[in-house]
């Protein structure tokens, strides 16, 4: 059933005040949004996070379907936003006795915090790729401590005269 579908139930409405036959009953259907799947016609769409290493090296991940979890092969070199199609895993289509597809969009999950080992390995990779990356920034407290102990890393600049 699609959102905003109107069903007519013939003869299931109220009886007229003059005693005539019952009228028709109209049922208006609103489909509630799902927290994970988005619907486009008979197709379902979802976003699934993957790691950088899964995107680069490839992996087999589990994705949710209406029937449970299913394995999805992520090939090496997958880009963020790439869409994979699982045929016949969408919504049933009673008009054609088939089902839509499940479209899985993978999104590379970039971590907000890194362990020291992760950071070391990524900096090593950046060197191999000859990529310019920002140096690790000192925390405000480290700069403040250095300011009072050695005067270096001063947040203030000297005014040349």
PDB file of C-alpha atoms in Angstrom, residues 1-3 37-45 86-96 98-103:
ATOM      1  CA  UNK A   1       0.000   0.000   0.000  1.00  0.00           C
ATOM      2  CA  UNK A   2       1.372   3.395  -0.940  1.00  0.00           C
ATOM      3  CA  UNK A   3       1.163   6.498   1.198  1.00  0.00           C
ATOM      4  CA  UNK A  37      14.351   2.329   5.486  1.00  0.00           C
ATOM      5  CA  UNK A  38      13.128   5.006   3.095  1.00  0.00           C
ATOM      6  CA  UNK A  39      10.640   4.045   0.428  1.00  0.00           C
ATOM      7  CA  UNK A  40      10.470   5.025  -3.234  1.00  0.00           C
ATOM      8  CA  UNK A  41       7.580   3.163  -4.798  1.00  0.00           C
ATOM      9  CA  UNK A  42       8.288  -0.527  -4.263  1.00  0.00           C
ATOM     10  CA  UNK A  43      12.011   0.045  -3.659  1.00  0.00           C
ATOM     11  CA  UNK A  44      13.499   0.425  -0.189  1.00  0.00           C
ATOM     12  CA  UNK A  45      16.584   2.568   0.397  1.00  0.00           C
ATOM     13  CA  UNK A  86      19.648  -6.366  -3.657  1.00  0.00           C
ATOM     14  CA  UNK A  87      17.029  -7.484  -6.172  1.00  0.00           C
ATOM     15  CA  UNK A  88      13.657  -8.582  -4.844  1.00  0.00           C
ATOM     16  CA  UNK A  89      14.327  -7.413  -1.266  1.00  0.00           C
ATOM     17  CA  UNK A  90      12.040  -4.360  -1.368  1.00  0.00           C
ATOM     18  CA  UNK A  91       8.298  -3.983  -0.851  1.00  0.00           C
ATOM     19  CA  UNK A  92       5.811  -6.436  -2.360  1.00  0.00           C
ATOM     20  CA  UNK A  93       4.005  -5.179  -5.451  1.00  0.00           C
ATOM     21  CA  UNK A  94       0.594  -6.894  -5.632  1.00  0.00           C
ATOM     22  CA  UNK A  95      -0.073  -5.564  -9.151  1.00  0.00           C
ATOM     23  CA  UNK A  96       2.870  -7.457 -10.639  1.00  0.00           C
ATOM     24  CA  UNK A  98       6.862  -9.257  -7.505  1.00  0.00           C
ATOM     25  CA  UNK A  99       8.906  -7.172  -5.143  1.00  0.00           C
ATOM     26  CA  UNK A 100      10.946  -4.031  -5.438  1.00  0.00           C
ATOM     27  CA  UNK A 101      14.658  -3.867  -4.708  1.00  0.00           C
ATOM     28  CA  UNK A 102      16.614  -2.878  -1.622  1.00  0.00           C
ATOM     29  CA  UNK A 103      19.110  -0.134  -2.476  1.00  0.00           C
TER      30      UNK A 103
END
